[in-house]
Amino acid sequence: MPPVINKEKCVGCGTCAQICPVDVIKFNKSLGMPEIRYPEECWHCNSCVLDCRQGAIRLRIPLPAQLLYVDVKSVRGE
Amino acid sequence: MLQVKEQLTCDVLIIGGGIAGLMAAVGAAEKGASVIVAEKADTRRSGSGATGNDHFLCYLPEYHGDNKKEIIQEMEESQIGGCCDPELFELFADLSGDQVREWHSWGIDMKPRGDWEFTGHAKPGRPRIFLKYAGHNQKAVLTREAKKRNVRILNHHLLNQILLNDEGQVAGAVCLDVTEDIPSVQIIACRSLIMCTGNTTRLYLPKTAGWMFNTANCPACTGVGRASAYRIGARLINLDMPHTHAGPKYFNRCGKATWIGVYKSMDGKPVGPFVKKPTRELGDITGDIWMEMFEMRRKAGEPVFMDCTETSPEDLEYMMWGLSNEGNTSTLDYMKEEGIDLRRHMIEFQQFEPILVGRGIEVDKKCASNVPGLYAAGEETGNFRGDIGGSATFGRLAGTCAAEYALKNRSQASPELKKLPVVQESLDFYEQLFTRADGTGHPGWKEANVALGQIMNDYAGLEVRSENMFKAGLIYLRRLREKTRNILACTNSHDFMRCLEVLDLMEVGELVMLCGRERRECRGKHVRVDFPFTNPLNNNKFLQIQKVSGEPVLTWRNKR
């Protein structure tokens, strides 16, 4: 689930649902809260994180999109 | 039946509120035209420039001096070159400096370190062409500037069809308002239309299986501009020439532009010819202009890494600042969370799947297509590419020219567009998409997108291109497209939007295959195993495709 909303911090302003470039977040009118309805369509652009005034959203980068990194010294046997 | 809202009217309709679209809006509004921007998401954060950029292609005489020719040559030999008309390079060089200064006056910081600074994407001993800037706020600023000029922005409105009048001029468009759970139809009458729908992602699929939206460029940009323009007879150009980006392997959003390091093999040997030591002035342009290198090294059993471990602490800090301006804050957050330390870790890079950036609608020096009233700018255009700099500069020019055209034709009465046969057919089709979804096992858009992507990857991809692969691919793709049109289904606005996107992508995919088949030679990333020769007779030629009497017609023309 790429964007994760902290429900304690969210005030239900709906900005994240409005600005998501790929329509991942929808505003649930009956709950008065945004919800991550299409998590697998996340672009990992961070717009929701950047625009949330409450700091209530973080991105969890899904496992298939992990960065592949190595420790230089250990792979070169130094 | 979907609700059809009351028809809206404007002089200039702009499709897509990315960098090119918002600049087009500014340009058109300043000419006195009434302007509507129909944006699929929200202009504050939409398109490939959504969260920023940090390098702006331009020619600035006060920095570069008078050697415009040399700067243009450097542009042609950079990652944006290869498919650009020289006359558009010339025009871009003349206009891009003004665009830089205008953005700076609006509050997009084009000299964040006090003076003009050109760094990165550069070859040793050659002039540098990318201005380093702090573009993290660019979409908010451009949205504000458009609104200041009374531009009407319709967020969450996507285009499906361009409409023509009896004289074959652009008369309007069918858009879909996807704000609510069930879409409504918004027909907009206009005198000119500027297509600014960006790149074409999700045509080819990334390597991360099941994660189609894990792309470097905005995955909501899916070729509606090219497909709808082709349907009304616009000429498209350079679809045969694939382009790719490179970046951190699997984390495709990252991009590669701003990294300051050296591409190296695991044992520490530089793999490119340009740099041995990392510097902010050059970066390592190998990944910009020789992306085949990644696959060549992989086939030789060697992963390729971006090694920043020898980058100076000052350059590393400069790089992190650049990544943040470029909008790559998710990368920075992720590295922090994961404990990735670029002073001791190197990150594997790869070449990404092909995209149609700077391959698409053919334009002239007024950004006009061959269809009266249809203009295009940004990554949408097929005979020029300038990334953010190009989108900004030619977006503004397209706005000016489309407004002049519209104002000249203001006396023309706008027809009642709802009655046009194409509108009625479209409404019927939308209805079918919804009524099929009755639990009887109709496929949704995801199936269709995966099916399309696998055909494109295998039959029109980078690895193997040949007459028979294209021939087979075309048979498979046409069958898929026909079947998809007849059985695809959706239940809400979101899936409806995705269905239309996939159908546009299929249309564009077919055109890519037709063009690729026609180019019977090797050139750039277009590698024909059955025609291994690069024919010098084609050096000065581009390939166009246009619908004539319902059929695709391919023609060659000289660069101009």
XYZ file of C-alpha atoms in Angstrom:
638
model
C 0.000 0.000 0.000
C 2.129 2.984 -1.154
C 0.548 6.037 0.552
C -0.252 5.383 4.183
C -2.550 7.842 5.960
C -2.208 8.351 9.677
C -5.853 8.547 10.730
C -4.961 10.230 14.011
C -3.408 13.151 12.179
C -5.725 13.392 9.148
C -8.326 16.166 9.396
C -10.236 15.098 6.282
C -9.481 18.185 4.197
C -9.423 16.082 1.012
C -6.408 17.775 -0.579
C -4.589 14.479 -1.178
C -7.555 13.049 -3.069
C -7.831 16.184 -5.187
C -4.207 16.433 -6.195
C -3.112 12.804 -6.669
C -1.961 12.720 -10.321
C -3.038 9.102 -10.735
C -6.336 8.988 -8.819
C -5.025 6.553 -6.195
C -6.712 8.384 -3.305
C -10.475 8.878 -3.133
C -12.397 10.944 -0.647
C -14.947 8.856 1.176
C -17.801 11.292 1.703
C -19.666 9.184 4.215
C -16.586 8.833 6.424
C -15.373 12.355 5.706
C -11.901 10.893 5.168
C -9.634 10.056 2.246
C -8.909 6.421 1.470
C -6.249 4.668 -0.575
C -8.484 2.949 -3.087
C -6.038 2.049 -5.871
C -2.696 1.473 -4.123
C -1.160 -0.502 -6.976
C -1.549 2.550 -9.245
C 0.771 4.732 -7.155
C 3.504 6.548 -9.088
C 5.530 7.171 -5.895
C 5.641 10.869 -6.784
C 5.147 12.012 -3.175
C 2.573 14.710 -4.080
C 0.245 13.615 -1.277
C 3.085 13.609 1.238
C 4.252 17.063 0.153
C 0.803 18.669 0.130
C -0.617 17.253 3.353
C -0.570 20.162 5.775
C -0.965 17.803 8.722
C 2.028 15.648 7.787
C -0.364 12.715 7.970
C 0.827 10.781 4.905
C 3.920 8.740 4.227
C 4.792 6.549 1.278
C 5.614 2.926 1.706
C 7.590 1.944 -1.375
C 6.326 -1.504 -2.426
C 8.775 -4.400 -2.356
C 9.024 -4.783 -6.169
C 10.217 -1.165 -6.404
C 12.976 -1.556 -3.854
C 16.281 0.140 -4.620
C 19.080 -2.358 -5.278
C 22.234 -1.307 -3.487
C 25.515 -2.821 -2.429
C 28.189 -1.797 0.016
C 31.154 -0.836 -2.143
C 33.865 -2.013 0.213
C 32.313 -5.372 0.871
C 31.652 -6.253 -2.814
C 35.151 -5.199 -3.797
C 36.641 -7.223 -0.968
C 38.313 -4.214 0.586
C -27.001 6.790 -20.138
C -24.310 9.091 -18.748
C -25.440 12.595 -17.965
C -24.460 15.127 -20.643
C -23.761 18.506 -19.077
C -24.511 21.821 -20.695
C -22.042 22.610 -23.478
C -19.210 24.997 -22.586
C -17.651 27.388 -25.072
C -14.231 29.013 -25.308
C -11.825 30.353 -27.903
C -8.950 28.058 -27.001
C -9.323 24.674 -25.374
C -6.192 23.163 -23.897
C -6.040 19.477 -23.160
C -3.675 18.677 -20.312
C -2.544 21.075 -17.602
C 1.080 20.067 -17.351
C 3.969 22.401 -18.075
C 3.090 22.853 -21.763
C -0.650 23.117 -21.108
C -0.395 25.767 -18.398
C 2.103 27.784 -20.428
C -0.216 27.508 -23.435
C -3.027 28.809 -21.231
C -0.944 31.807 -20.197
C 0.045 32.530 -23.805
C -3.508 32.265 -25.141
C -5.082 34.294 -22.340
C -2.585 37.115 -22.788
C -3.725 37.394 -26.405
C -7.272 38.048 -25.180
C -8.717 34.598 -25.843
C -11.123 32.871 -23.477
C -9.328 29.735 -22.344
C -10.321 26.439 -20.776
C -7.801 23.861 -19.590
C -9.190 20.335 -19.290
C -6.908 18.431 -16.933
C -7.250 14.754 -16.113
C -6.008 15.152 -12.534
C -5.294 18.519 -10.850
C -2.971 21.071 -12.444
C -1.242 21.720 -9.112
C 0.309 18.248 -9.255
C -0.256 16.685 -12.646
C 1.966 15.376 -15.409
C 5.607 14.478 -15.527
C 6.605 17.799 -13.948
C 4.227 17.228 -11.013
C 6.664 17.554 -8.149
C 9.419 19.502 -9.847
C 12.490 19.491 -11.997
C 15.994 20.869 -11.686
C 17.342 21.076 -15.230
C 15.920 23.334 -17.936
C 17.193 23.086 -21.505
C 17.862 26.525 -22.959
C 20.161 28.830 -24.840
C 21.013 31.893 -22.752
C 23.155 34.342 -24.749
C 24.341 36.143 -21.614
C 25.767 32.855 -20.360
C 26.589 30.969 -23.565
C 27.748 33.899 -25.683
C 26.928 34.207 -29.357
C 27.637 30.623 -30.389
C 24.023 29.604 -30.861
C 24.982 27.073 -33.526
C 27.267 25.207 -31.174
C 24.569 25.114 -28.495
C 22.031 23.749 -30.970
C 24.514 21.095 -32.055
C 25.007 20.125 -28.418
C 21.220 19.862 -27.976
C 20.976 17.612 -31.045
C 23.707 15.376 -29.614
C 22.131 15.180 -26.138
C 19.344 12.911 -24.912
C 16.680 15.141 -26.442
C 18.131 15.017 -29.963
C 17.607 12.680 -32.878
C 14.014 13.437 -33.870
C 13.938 17.248 -33.951
C 13.529 19.506 -36.963
C 16.430 21.979 -37.203
C 14.009 24.889 -37.786
C 12.357 24.142 -34.435
C 15.730 23.942 -32.671
C 16.542 27.350 -34.111
C 13.232 28.789 -32.904
C 13.596 27.156 -29.508
C 17.069 28.621 -29.085
C 15.685 32.081 -29.865
C 12.787 31.847 -27.397
C 14.019 29.734 -24.494
C 16.032 32.483 -22.768
C 12.942 34.681 -22.421
C 11.082 31.752 -20.935
C 13.757 31.259 -18.302
C 13.625 34.932 -17.314
C 9.822 34.923 -17.189
C 9.689 31.868 -14.930
C 12.223 33.501 -12.648
C 10.077 36.636 -12.400
C 7.085 34.470 -11.420
C 8.915 32.893 -8.494
C 10.305 29.675 -9.962
C 13.896 30.122 -8.918
C 15.972 29.839 -12.105
C 19.174 30.966 -10.399
C 18.882 29.457 -6.947
C 22.599 29.886 -6.323
C 22.722 33.542 -7.271
C 23.664 33.373 -10.934
C 22.948 31.274 -14.012
C 24.475 27.871 -13.447
C 24.651 25.083 -16.023
C 25.580 21.696 -14.585
C 25.081 18.027 -15.397
C 24.125 16.099 -18.566
C 27.330 17.345 -20.110
C 30.245 16.033 -22.112
C 33.788 17.008 -21.230
C 35.004 19.941 -23.304
C 31.549 20.752 -24.641
C 29.161 23.586 -23.715
C 26.576 22.770 -21.051
C 22.942 23.229 -22.041
C 20.882 22.418 -18.941
C 20.243 25.306 -16.555
C 20.184 24.174 -12.934
C 17.028 25.497 -11.313
C 14.790 24.934 -8.286
C 11.533 23.789 -9.849
C 9.871 22.125 -6.868
C 7.050 24.701 -6.948
C 6.626 24.938 -10.723
C 3.138 23.468 -10.982
C 1.713 25.627 -8.200
C 3.262 28.760 -9.720
C 2.066 28.026 -13.260
C -1.444 27.215 -12.002
C -1.489 30.548 -10.183
C -0.243 32.439 -13.262
C -2.883 30.811 -15.482
C -5.650 31.665 -13.019
C -4.418 35.241 -12.727
C -5.139 35.540 -16.441
C -8.715 34.264 -16.014
C -8.028 30.822 -17.417
C -10.759 28.371 -16.462
C -9.262 25.121 -15.219
C -11.445 22.025 -15.235
C -9.658 19.475 -13.077
C -10.566 15.787 -13.319
C -11.711 16.182 -16.920
C -10.196 13.906 -19.533
C -10.443 14.122 -23.292
C -11.880 11.379 -25.438
C -12.676 12.858 -28.879
C -11.798 15.971 -30.853
C -14.715 17.294 -32.904
C -14.563 18.895 -36.351
C -17.044 21.141 -38.136
C -18.198 20.592 -41.724
C -15.160 22.471 -43.047
C -12.805 20.090 -41.260
C -11.752 22.658 -38.665
C -11.509 21.904 -34.968
C -14.838 22.793 -33.347
C -14.649 21.228 -29.902
C -14.076 18.142 -27.850
C -15.812 15.463 -25.841
C -14.420 15.413 -22.319
C -15.421 13.294 -19.360
C -15.835 14.736 -15.908
C -14.622 12.055 -13.514
C -14.961 14.042 -10.306
C -17.854 11.939 -9.023
C -18.125 8.144 -8.842
C -20.140 8.064 -12.065
C -18.730 10.201 -14.896
C -20.619 12.858 -16.802
C -20.006 14.062 -20.338
C -18.741 17.591 -20.868
C -18.778 18.804 -24.458
C -16.669 21.898 -24.992
C -16.916 24.041 -28.124
C -13.762 25.882 -29.135
C -12.129 27.557 -32.114
C -8.722 26.070 -31.564
C -7.438 23.232 -29.431
C -3.928 22.732 -28.064
C -2.937 19.185 -27.311
C -0.617 18.967 -24.321
C -1.153 15.441 -23.022
C 2.502 14.618 -22.532
C 4.196 11.331 -22.775
C 2.923 7.847 -23.523
C 3.422 5.583 -20.543
C 1.907 2.112 -19.938
C 2.213 1.320 -23.658
C 5.250 -0.777 -22.839
C 5.377 -2.307 -19.377
C 8.099 -1.817 -16.793
C 10.031 -4.797 -15.505
C 8.240 -4.748 -12.161
C 5.513 -7.263 -12.933
C 2.090 -6.187 -11.761
C 3.182 -2.599 -11.084
C 2.287 -0.848 -14.340
C 2.354 2.585 -12.714
C 5.944 2.221 -11.560
C 7.264 4.454 -14.344
C 9.751 7.312 -14.596
C 7.246 9.627 -16.296
C 3.665 10.259 -15.238
C 1.667 7.041 -15.708
C -1.551 8.990 -16.265
C -0.202 10.233 -19.615
C -1.464 7.583 -21.985
C -1.500 8.873 -25.529
C -4.960 10.402 -25.780
C -3.511 13.375 -27.641
C -1.844 11.283 -30.289
C -4.749 8.850 -30.666
C -7.501 11.470 -30.856
C -5.453 13.683 -33.190
C -4.773 10.729 -35.484
C -8.486 9.935 -35.585
C -9.269 13.381 -37.044
C -6.499 13.222 -39.643
C -3.516 14.812 -37.890
C -0.099 13.671 -39.016
C 2.039 11.924 -36.422
C 5.788 11.623 -36.829
C 8.789 9.662 -35.523
C 6.725 6.928 -33.834
C 9.185 4.397 -35.253
C 12.066 5.683 -33.124
C 11.908 4.296 -29.575
C 13.206 6.350 -26.689
C 14.092 5.192 -23.209
C 15.136 6.705 -19.909
C 17.490 5.159 -17.407
C 17.513 5.252 -13.639
C 17.666 3.238 -10.447
C 16.640 -0.306 -11.202
C 13.045 -1.161 -10.202
C 12.411 2.186 -8.440
C 11.472 3.727 -11.750
C 10.090 7.030 -10.450
C 13.593 8.090 -9.451
C 14.937 9.148 -12.809
C 18.631 9.591 -13.285
C 19.236 13.141 -14.271
C 20.569 14.626 -11.147
C 22.893 11.963 -9.812
C 26.514 13.001 -9.495
C 28.595 9.889 -9.723
C 30.165 7.556 -12.250
C 28.560 4.484 -13.844
C 30.718 1.581 -12.773
C 30.925 -2.178 -12.831
C 30.895 -3.989 -9.520
C 34.686 -4.081 -9.355
C 34.882 -0.323 -9.795
C 35.680 0.151 -13.495
C 33.918 3.101 -15.192
C 31.682 1.763 -17.977
C 31.217 4.947 -20.030
C 33.724 6.954 -22.041
C 33.104 10.382 -20.543
C 34.130 10.595 -16.882
C 36.355 8.717 -14.463
C 35.816 10.981 -11.445
C 32.463 12.408 -10.367
C 31.891 16.153 -10.765
C 28.769 18.309 -10.523
C 29.766 20.095 -13.728
C 29.429 16.984 -15.899
C 27.528 14.236 -14.080
C 27.878 11.067 -16.170
C 26.086 11.544 -19.494
C 26.640 7.897 -20.461
C 23.200 7.008 -19.112
C 21.592 9.809 -21.153
C 22.964 9.007 -24.559
C 24.139 5.390 -24.444
C 21.407 3.542 -22.545
C 21.957 0.361 -24.520
C 25.055 0.070 -22.352
C 22.998 -1.233 -19.412
C 21.641 -4.196 -21.351
C 24.969 -4.876 -23.064
C 26.717 -5.041 -19.708
C 23.949 -7.180 -18.245
C 24.283 -9.680 -21.073
C 28.019 -9.735 -20.383
C 27.142 -10.704 -16.807
C 27.814 -7.285 -15.285
C 25.320 -5.174 -13.340
C 25.954 -1.425 -13.726
C 25.980 0.803 -10.647
C 25.784 4.498 -10.003
C 28.807 5.024 -7.779
C 28.748 8.236 -5.733
C 31.255 7.016 -3.140
C 33.999 9.230 -4.598
C 31.758 12.266 -4.954
C 32.952 15.152 -2.788
C 30.814 15.961 0.260
C 29.912 19.345 -1.313
C 28.853 17.722 -4.588
C 26.884 15.067 -2.729
C 24.986 17.751 -0.836
C 24.412 19.599 -4.131
C 23.060 16.381 -5.652
C 20.616 15.775 -2.787
C 19.419 19.370 -3.109
C 18.979 18.838 -6.858
C 17.044 15.609 -6.329
C 14.701 17.448 -4.006
C 14.107 20.251 -6.556
C 13.613 17.633 -9.244
C 10.720 16.261 -7.232
C 12.464 13.092 -6.183
C 11.629 13.501 -2.512
C 10.206 9.974 -2.335
C 13.649 8.662 -3.287
C 15.292 10.727 -0.592
C 12.748 9.615 2.027
C 13.194 5.998 0.989
C 16.999 6.112 1.153
C 16.817 7.632 4.602
C 14.349 5.029 5.874
C 16.324 2.181 4.356
C 19.669 3.429 5.665
C 21.148 3.829 2.180
C 24.264 5.950 2.469
C 25.668 7.025 -0.887
C 29.090 7.563 0.664
C 29.430 3.793 0.901
C 26.559 2.265 -1.064
C 26.216 2.236 -4.840
C 22.865 1.730 -6.531
C 22.199 -0.457 -9.534
C 20.772 1.355 -12.576
C 18.921 0.115 -15.628
C 17.369 1.227 -18.889
C 13.591 1.652 -18.585
C 10.847 0.603 -21.003
C 10.331 2.701 -24.167
C 8.205 5.860 -24.109
C 7.032 8.172 -26.873
C 8.581 11.388 -25.634
C 8.967 13.825 -28.520
C 7.311 11.344 -30.845
C 3.774 12.281 -31.858
C 1.889 15.150 -33.449
C 3.829 16.932 -36.190
C 3.886 20.705 -35.779
C 5.144 23.716 -37.706
C 6.836 26.854 -36.396
C 3.478 28.042 -35.030
C 2.991 24.746 -33.161
C 0.132 24.007 -35.584
C -0.662 20.554 -36.920
C -1.987 19.910 -40.438
C -5.595 19.992 -39.112
C -6.917 23.580 -39.025
C -7.278 24.678 -35.411
C -5.288 21.828 -33.878
C -2.046 22.756 -32.122
C 0.323 20.750 -29.953
C 3.149 21.386 -27.521
C 5.379 19.608 -25.051
C 6.255 15.948 -25.070
C 3.250 15.388 -27.316
C 4.975 16.809 -30.385
C 6.757 14.444 -32.739
C 9.352 16.631 -34.408
C 10.697 18.493 -31.386
C 11.653 17.544 -27.882
C 13.033 19.848 -25.230
C 11.713 18.333 -22.004
C 10.712 20.992 -19.436
C 12.413 23.800 -21.374
C 10.726 22.723 -24.589
C 7.328 22.279 -22.954
C 7.471 25.715 -21.357
C 8.765 27.587 -24.379
C 6.666 25.957 -27.076
C 3.668 25.704 -24.754
C 3.627 29.487 -24.535
C 4.143 29.850 -28.289
C 1.342 27.361 -29.016
C -0.969 29.407 -26.772
C -0.157 32.630 -28.611
C -0.588 31.108 -32.079
C -3.744 29.149 -31.237
C -5.292 32.298 -29.763
C -4.476 34.340 -32.866
C -6.119 31.670 -35.000
C -9.164 31.478 -32.720
C -9.673 35.239 -32.599
C -9.504 35.432 -36.385
C -12.263 32.814 -36.566
C -14.396 34.225 -33.775
C -17.269 35.134 -36.082
C -17.764 31.482 -36.916
C -20.865 30.085 -35.247
C -20.198 27.053 -33.118
C -22.325 24.081 -34.164
C -24.415 22.080 -31.760
C -21.800 19.486 -31.122
C -23.957 16.952 -29.318
C -25.681 16.091 -32.578
C -22.486 15.097 -34.383
C -22.417 11.369 -35.234
C -19.076 10.866 -33.475
C -20.563 12.212 -30.247
C -23.539 9.908 -30.452
C -21.283 6.920 -31.179
C -19.081 7.825 -28.242
C -22.052 8.166 -25.897
C -23.319 4.760 -26.996
C -19.904 3.242 -26.382
C -19.629 4.738 -22.883
C -23.022 3.300 -22.121
C -21.900 -0.138 -23.259
C -18.825 -0.058 -21.029
C -21.087 0.420 -18.019
C -23.922 -1.920 -18.957
C -21.571 -4.820 -19.671
C -20.330 -4.731 -16.109
C -23.136 -6.836 -14.740
C -21.134 -9.576 -13.121
C -21.018 -11.773 -16.199
C -17.270 -11.962 -16.405
C -16.294 -9.075 -18.648
C -12.637 -8.051 -18.301
C -11.599 -4.730 -16.805
C -8.923 -2.327 -18.049
C -6.040 -4.007 -16.199
C -6.294 -7.189 -18.211
C -6.352 -5.148 -21.377
C -3.368 -3.029 -20.347
C -1.248 -6.073 -19.451
C -2.216 -7.802 -22.697
C -1.234 -4.708 -24.666
C 2.030 -4.192 -22.809
C 3.258 -7.711 -23.294
C 2.613 -7.550 -27.045
C 4.411 -4.196 -27.293
C 7.375 -5.384 -25.219
C 7.799 -8.537 -27.287
C 6.831 -7.463 -30.823
C 7.738 -3.771 -30.963
C 10.272 -3.558 -28.172
C 13.969 -2.884 -27.951
C 15.351 -6.373 -28.052
C 14.175 -7.665 -31.425
C 12.480 -5.781 -34.245
C 11.852 -7.402 -37.622
C 9.344 -7.581 -40.464
C 7.763 -10.772 -39.200
C 7.731 -9.703 -35.560
C 5.865 -6.528 -36.537
C 3.609 -8.508 -38.853
C 2.692 -10.992 -36.136
C 2.473 -8.249 -33.508
C 0.035 -6.264 -35.640
C -2.217 -9.293 -36.083
C -2.214 -9.956 -32.326
C -2.693 -6.328 -31.361
C -5.526 -5.674 -33.818
C -7.315 -8.781 -32.617
C -6.823 -7.720 -29.005
C -8.057 -4.208 -29.720
C -11.181 -5.405 -31.477
C -11.954 -7.906 -28.749
C -11.265 -5.363 -26.019
C -13.627 -2.807 -27.552
C -16.353 -5.434 -27.574
C -15.986 -6.838 -24.071
C -14.256 -4.273 -21.853
C -16.311 -3.136 -18.857
C -16.219 -0.727 -15.926
C -18.372 0.278 -12.975
C -17.104 3.722 -11.909
C -15.346 6.881 -13.093
C -11.885 5.667 -12.198
C -12.123 2.441 -14.156
C -13.949 4.204 -16.985
C -11.011 6.603 -17.323
C -8.582 3.689 -17.358
C -10.657 1.872 -20.016
C -10.486 4.875 -22.341
C -6.766 5.196 -21.655
C -6.082 1.595 -22.613
C -8.058 1.909 -25.840
C -6.046 5.017 -26.799
C -2.834 3.173 -26.002
C -3.861 0.285 -28.234
C -4.462 2.669 -31.116
C -1.072 4.305 -30.601
C 0.593 0.888 -30.284
C -0.716 -0.124 -33.670
C 0.693 3.051 -35.227
C 4.065 2.413 -33.576
C 4.146 -1.039 -35.142
C 3.183 0.222 -38.600
C 5.927 2.859 -38.468
C 8.521 0.471 -37.044
C 7.808 -1.999 -39.826
C 8.252 0.719 -42.446
C 11.705 1.768 -41.241
C 13.702 -1.064 -42.773
C 17.079 -0.204 -41.306
C 18.763 0.185 -37.926
C 18.828 3.650 -36.383
C 19.341 4.609 -32.748
C 17.331 2.273 -30.565
C 15.324 1.014 -33.558
C 17.253 -2.208 -34.084
C 16.006 -4.314 -36.991
C 17.639 -7.729 -36.904
C 16.567 -8.242 -40.539
C 18.005 -4.876 -41.697
C 21.254 -4.421 -39.761
C 22.408 -1.522 -41.954
C 21.952 2.176 -41.109
C 21.023 3.609 -44.474
C 22.660 7.018 -45.017
C 19.884 7.841 -47.503
C 17.584 8.099 -44.475
C 19.867 10.388 -42.463
C 17.832 13.443 -43.306
C 14.414 11.814 -43.217
C 11.525 11.421 -40.772
C 8.628 8.991 -41.115
C 5.038 10.293 -40.867
C 1.743 8.464 -40.449
C -1.696 9.884 -41.185
C -5.203 8.516 -41.528
C -6.466 9.042 -45.068
C -9.893 7.710 -46.068
C -9.914 5.569 -42.964
C -6.542 3.926 -43.636
C -3.071 4.638 -42.262
C -0.756 6.149 -44.882
C 2.993 6.285 -44.290
C 5.179 8.930 -45.908
C 8.791 10.072 -45.605
C 9.833 13.675 -45.542
C 13.107 15.558 -45.264
C 14.001 17.289 -42.026
C 13.270 20.990 -42.203
